[in-house]
Amino acid sequence: MDYQYLKLAENGTICTVTISAPKSLNALNTAILTELEDFVDHFDCNKYRCLIVTGDGEKSFVAGADISEMANLQMLQAQTFGSRGARVFRKIETLHVPVIAAVNGFALGGGCELAMACDIRICSDNARFGQPEVGLGIIPGFSGTVRMARLIGMGMAKELIYTGRAVKADEALRIGLVNAVYPQAELMSKAIEMATRIAANAPLAVKAAKLCINDEYDMPADEAIANESTIFGRCFLTEDQKNGMQAFLNKGKCEFQGK
Ligand code: CO8
């Protein structure tokens, strides 16, 4: 599929996808969601070890779902639109490589929800996060009510969703919505730096860690602990484990092959 709204770049084993609809501050419409789903469905997790998601320009990551497309939807159409976005974001959340959101401005509504579906969020100092949906007569529909409480706690999530208040970068950092804030000009190099660090580690181990963290979050503790033990054991089936430990014992550095 040729992409009209996605720009792709690669940097070794790191892939960057930039959502690009600058006239609407990269608001997500059906066409963009369709491209994003196609991109994720065809993403080569053997070739790439980390994915960075960002928005085009210096003003906005994603300013939400496209309000002009939503304005006249009927109930069933709205459910279809919402579940399409939710499905795409879940595919991002469960992608077999880590996904970093480099939030370069507004991350409102569906934009904040997209960022929350990523494994890690870093942002520029001009970033704004928020779920303004109740001010439009709707609720977050791309799984924001699911992920925000898990990410920043029930009390803060309820405040932000009920009030629709947008938080600036420093507050987003304080409440744990982002991991780090950088000057706009440094954001992408910092994202690449983090991705490079991830990509230098054993890819099968990183994938296993991601699956464990995601899957175990909702499991009872005993089940989660047993799951981790099982996956831990499976790491010993890999060449990466043998080579990684041998390299350590030889005081060397391992170039992991993902085998
Ligand atoms: N949808 C469509 N167009 C948008 C959106 C959007 N979400 N955000 C901005 N735009 C457009 C504006 O309409 C404007 O277009 P034009 O130039 O043709 O008038 C252009 O982008 C530039 O925007 P502004 O002139 O408003 O720029 P400002 O710098 O003055 O303001 C803001 C920037 C604060 C980001 C402002 O544009 C804004 O408030 N945007 C809307 C933010 C918002 O409410 N987002 C949440 C949308 S709802 C949502 O995301 C629900 C997700 C779940 C959906 C489930 C479906 C069932």
Coordinates of C-alpha atoms and ligand atoms in Angstrom, one line a residue:
M1 CA 0.0 0.0 0.0
D2 CA 1.3 3.5 -0.8
Y3 CA 1.0 5.9 2.1
Q4 CA -0.4 9.4 1.7
Y5 CA -0.3 10.3 5.4
L6 CA 2.6 8.3 6.7
K7 CA 6.3 9.1 6.2
L8 CA 8.7 6.3 7.0
A9 CA 12.4 6.5 7.8
E10 CA 14.9 4.0 8.9
N11 CA 18.0 4.3 10.9
G12 CA 19.7 0.9 11.1
T13 CA 17.3 -1.4 12.9
I14 CA 15.1 1.5 14.0
C15 CA 12.1 2.6 12.1
T16 CA 10.3 5.9 12.4
V17 CA 6.8 6.5 11.3
T18 CA 5.6 10.1 11.0
I19 CA 1.9 10.8 10.8
S20 CA 1.5 13.6 8.4
A21 CA -1.7 15.6 7.9
P22 CA -0.4 19.1 8.8
K23 CA -3.5 21.0 7.7
S24 CA -5.5 19.4 10.5
L25 CA -2.6 19.1 13.0
N26 CA -2.3 15.4 12.1
A27 CA -5.8 14.6 13.2
L28 CA -6.7 10.9 12.7
N29 CA -9.3 10.2 10.0
T30 CA -10.3 6.9 8.5
A31 CA -7.7 7.1 5.8
I32 CA -4.9 7.7 8.3
L33 CA -6.1 4.9 10.6
T34 CA -6.3 2.5 7.5
E35 CA -2.7 3.4 6.6
L36 CA -1.5 3.0 10.1
E37 CA -3.2 -0.4 10.4
D38 CA -1.6 -1.5 7.1
F39 CA 1.8 -0.3 8.3
V40 CA 1.6 -2.2 11.6
D41 CA 0.2 -5.3 9.9
H42 CA 3.2 -5.3 7.6
F43 CA 5.8 -4.2 10.1
D44 CA 8.9 -6.4 10.0
C45 CA 9.8 -7.2 13.6
N46 CA 12.8 -9.2 12.4
K47 CA 14.3 -6.3 10.5
Y48 CA 13.5 -3.6 13.0
R49 CA 14.2 -3.7 16.7
C50 CA 12.3 -0.6 17.7
L51 CA 9.6 1.7 16.3
I52 CA 9.3 5.4 16.9
V53 CA 5.9 7.1 16.3
T54 CA 5.8 10.9 15.8
G55 CA 3.8 13.7 14.1
D56 CA 4.7 16.0 11.3
G57 CA 5.7 19.5 12.1
E58 CA 6.6 21.3 15.3
K59 CA 3.2 22.0 16.6
S60 CA 1.3 18.7 16.9
F61 CA 1.8 15.0 17.5
V62 CA -1.8 14.2 16.8
A63 CA -4.6 16.7 17.7
G64 CA -7.2 13.9 18.1
A65 CA -9.6 12.0 15.9
D66 CA -10.8 14.1 13.0
I67 CA -13.8 16.1 14.3
S68 CA -15.0 17.0 10.9
E69 CA -15.3 13.3 10.0
M70 CA -17.0 12.4 13.3
A71 CA -19.4 15.3 13.5
N72 CA -22.3 13.7 11.6
L73 CA -21.7 10.0 12.4
Q74 CA -24.7 7.9 13.5
M75 CA -24.3 5.5 16.5
L76 CA -23.2 2.4 14.6
Q77 CA -20.8 4.4 12.4
A78 CA -19.3 5.9 15.5
Q79 CA -18.8 2.5 17.0
T80 CA -17.1 1.3 13.8
F81 CA -14.8 4.4 13.8
G82 CA -14.0 3.9 17.5
S83 CA -13.3 0.2 17.2
R84 CA -11.1 0.7 14.2
G85 CA -8.9 3.1 16.1
A86 CA -9.0 0.9 19.2
R87 CA -7.9 -2.1 17.0
V88 CA -5.0 -0.2 15.4
F89 CA -3.8 1.1 18.8
R90 CA -4.0 -2.4 20.3
K91 CA -1.9 -3.7 17.4
I92 CA 0.7 -1.0 18.2
E93 CA 0.6 -1.9 21.9
T94 CA 1.2 -5.6 21.2
L95 CA 3.7 -5.2 18.4
H96 CA 6.6 -7.5 19.0
V97 CA 9.1 -4.6 19.3
P98 CA 9.1 -1.7 21.7
V99 CA 7.3 1.5 20.4
I100 CA 8.4 4.9 21.5
A101 CA 6.0 7.9 21.1
A102 CA 8.0 11.0 20.4
V103 CA 5.3 13.6 21.2
N104 CA 6.2 16.8 19.4
G105 CA 3.3 19.0 20.4
F106 CA -0.4 18.5 20.8
A107 CA -1.4 15.0 21.9
L108 CA -5.1 15.5 22.4
G109 CA -8.0 13.0 22.4
G110 CA -7.0 10.2 20.0
G111 CA -3.5 11.6 19.9
C112 CA -3.1 11.2 23.7
E113 CA -4.7 7.7 23.3
L114 CA -2.2 6.8 20.5
A115 CA 0.7 7.9 22.7
M116 CA -0.6 5.9 25.6
A117 CA -0.8 2.8 23.4
C118 CA 3.0 3.1 22.8
D119 CA 5.4 1.4 25.3
I120 CA 7.2 4.6 26.2
R121 CA 6.4 8.3 25.8
I122 CA 8.9 11.2 25.5
C123 CA 7.9 14.7 24.5
S124 CA 9.1 18.1 23.5
D125 CA 8.8 21.0 25.9
N126 CA 5.8 22.4 23.9
A127 CA 3.8 19.2 24.2
R128 CA 0.2 19.2 25.5
F129 CA -1.6 16.1 26.6
G130 CA -5.3 15.8 27.2
Q131 CA -8.6 14.1 26.7
P132 CA -11.0 16.9 25.7
E133 CA -13.8 14.6 24.5
V134 CA -16.4 15.3 27.1
G135 CA -16.3 18.9 25.9
L136 CA -17.5 17.5 22.5
G137 CA -20.2 15.4 23.9
I138 CA -18.3 12.1 23.6
I139 CA -15.9 10.0 25.7
P140 CA -12.4 8.9 24.7
G141 CA -13.1 6.2 22.1
F142 CA -9.7 4.9 21.2
S143 CA -9.2 3.1 24.6
G144 CA -8.3 6.2 26.6
T145 CA -10.6 5.3 29.5
V146 CA -8.8 1.9 29.6
R147 CA -5.2 3.0 29.4
M148 CA -5.0 6.4 31.2
A149 CA -6.1 5.0 34.5
R150 CA -3.6 2.1 34.2
L151 CA -0.9 4.5 33.3
I152 CA -1.3 7.4 35.7
G153 CA -3.8 6.1 38.3
M154 CA -7.5 6.3 38.6
G155 CA -7.8 9.6 40.4
M156 CA -5.7 11.6 38.0
A157 CA -7.2 9.9 35.0
K158 CA -10.7 10.7 36.2
E159 CA -9.7 14.3 36.7
L160 CA -8.2 14.8 33.3
I161 CA -11.0 12.9 31.5
Y162 CA -13.9 14.6 33.4
T163 CA -12.5 18.1 33.1
G164 CA -10.9 17.8 29.7
R165 CA -8.0 19.8 31.0
A166 CA -4.8 19.6 28.9
V167 CA -1.5 19.2 30.8
K168 CA 1.8 20.8 29.7
A169 CA 5.0 18.8 29.4
D170 CA 6.2 19.4 32.9
E171 CA 3.0 18.2 34.5
A172 CA 2.8 15.2 32.1
L173 CA 6.3 14.3 33.4
R174 CA 5.3 14.8 37.0
I175 CA 2.2 12.5 36.8
G176 CA 4.0 9.8 34.8
L177 CA 2.3 10.3 31.5
V178 CA 5.8 10.8 29.9
N179 CA 9.2 9.5 30.8
A180 CA 11.2 12.6 29.7
V181 CA 10.9 16.1 28.3
Y182 CA 13.4 17.6 25.8
P183 CA 13.7 20.8 23.9
Q184 CA 11.8 20.4 20.6
A185 CA 15.1 20.4 18.6
E186 CA 16.5 17.5 20.5
L187 CA 13.4 15.3 20.7
M188 CA 14.0 13.0 17.7
S189 CA 17.7 12.5 18.4
K190 CA 16.8 11.6 22.0
A191 CA 14.2 9.1 20.7
I192 CA 16.7 7.6 18.4
E193 CA 19.2 7.4 21.3
M194 CA 16.7 5.5 23.4
A195 CA 15.8 3.3 20.5
T196 CA 19.4 2.6 19.7
R197 CA 20.0 1.5 23.3
I198 CA 17.0 -0.8 23.1
A199 CA 18.1 -2.2 19.7
A200 CA 21.5 -3.1 21.1
N201 CA 20.0 -5.6 23.5
A202 CA 18.9 -9.1 22.7
P203 CA 15.8 -8.7 20.6
L204 CA 14.1 -11.9 21.6
A205 CA 14.7 -11.0 25.3
V206 CA 13.3 -7.5 24.7
K207 CA 10.2 -9.0 22.9
A208 CA 9.8 -11.5 25.8
A209 CA 10.0 -8.7 28.3
K210 CA 7.4 -6.7 26.5
L211 CA 5.0 -9.6 26.3
C212 CA 5.5 -10.4 29.9
I213 CA 4.9 -6.8 31.1
N214 CA 1.8 -6.5 28.9
D215 CA 0.3 -9.9 29.7
E216 CA 1.1 -10.0 33.4
Y217 CA -0.4 -6.6 34.1
D218 CA -3.9 -7.9 34.4
M219 CA -3.0 -11.4 35.8
P220 CA -3.3 -12.4 39.5
A221 CA 0.1 -12.2 41.1
D222 CA 0.7 -15.9 41.3
E223 CA -0.2 -16.5 37.7
A224 CA 2.0 -13.5 36.6
I225 CA 5.0 -14.8 38.6
A226 CA 4.6 -18.3 37.1
N227 CA 4.3 -16.8 33.6
E228 CA 7.5 -14.8 34.1
S229 CA 9.3 -18.0 35.2
T230 CA 8.2 -19.9 32.1
I231 CA 9.3 -17.1 29.7
F232 CA 12.5 -16.6 31.7
G233 CA 13.3 -20.3 31.1
R234 CA 12.6 -20.1 27.4
C235 CA 15.3 -17.4 27.1
F236 CA 17.7 -20.2 27.7
L237 CA 16.7 -21.8 24.4
T238 CA 18.2 -18.8 22.5
E239 CA 21.7 -18.3 21.1
D240 CA 21.5 -14.7 22.3
Q241 CA 21.4 -15.9 25.9
K242 CA 24.4 -18.1 25.4
N243 CA 26.4 -15.5 23.4
G244 CA 25.4 -12.7 25.7
M245 CA 26.5 -14.5 28.9
Q246 CA 29.7 -15.8 27.3
A247 CA 30.5 -12.3 26.1
F248 CA 30.1 -11.0 29.6
L249 CA 32.3 -13.7 31.1
N250 CA 35.0 -12.9 28.4
K251 CA 34.6 -9.2 29.3
G252 CA 33.4 -8.5 25.7
K253 CA 30.3 -7.1 24.1
C254 CA 27.7 -9.2 22.3
E255 CA 26.3 -8.3 18.9
F256 CA 23.0 -10.0 19.3
Q257 CA 21.6 -11.8 16.3
G258 CA 18.0 -12.3 17.5
K259 CA 18.3 -16.1 17.5
Ligands
CO8_1 N1 -10.0 17.3 14.0 C1 -10.2 17.9 12.8 N2 -9.5 19.1 12.6 C2 -8.7 19.5 13.5 C3 -8.5 18.9 14.8 C4 -9.2 17.7 15.0 N3 -9.1 16.9 16.1 N4 -7.6 19.6 15.5 C5 -7.3 20.6 14.8 N5 -7.9 20.6 13.6 C6 -7.8 21.6 12.5 C7 -8.5 22.9 12.8 O1 -9.9 22.7 12.5 C8 -7.8 23.9 11.9 O2 -8.3 23.6 10.6 P1 -8.6 25.0 9.6 O3 -7.3 25.6 9.4 O4 -9.1 24.4 8.4 O5 -9.6 25.8 10.4 C9 -6.4 23.3 11.9 O6 -6.4 22.0 12.3 C10 -5.5 24.2 12.8 O7 -6.1 24.1 14.1 P2 -6.4 25.5 14.9 O8 -6.6 26.7 14.0 O9 -7.6 25.2 15.8 O10 -5.0 25.7 15.7 P3 -4.8 26.3 17.1 O11 -3.3 26.4 17.3 O12 -5.6 27.6 17.3 O13 -5.4 25.2 18.1 C11 -5.7 23.0 19.0 C12 -4.8 24.0 18.2 C13 -5.8 23.5 20.5 C14 -5.1 21.6 18.9 C15 -7.1 23.1 18.4 O14 -7.0 22.8 17.0 C16 -8.0 22.0 19.0 O15 -8.6 22.2 20.1 N6 -8.3 20.9 18.3 C17 -9.2 19.9 18.7 C18 -8.6 19.1 19.8 C19 -9.6 18.0 20.2 O16 -10.6 18.3 20.7 N7 -9.2 16.8 20.0 C20 -10.0 15.6 20.4 C21 -10.9 15.2 19.3 S1 -12.0 14.0 19.8 C22 -11.1 12.6 19.8 O17 -10.0 12.6 19.6 C23 -11.9 11.3 20.1 C24 -11.0 10.1 20.0 C25 -11.9 8.9 20.0 C26 -12.8 8.8 18.8 C27 -13.7 7.7 18.9 C28 -14.6 7.8 17.7 C29 -16.0 7.3 18.0

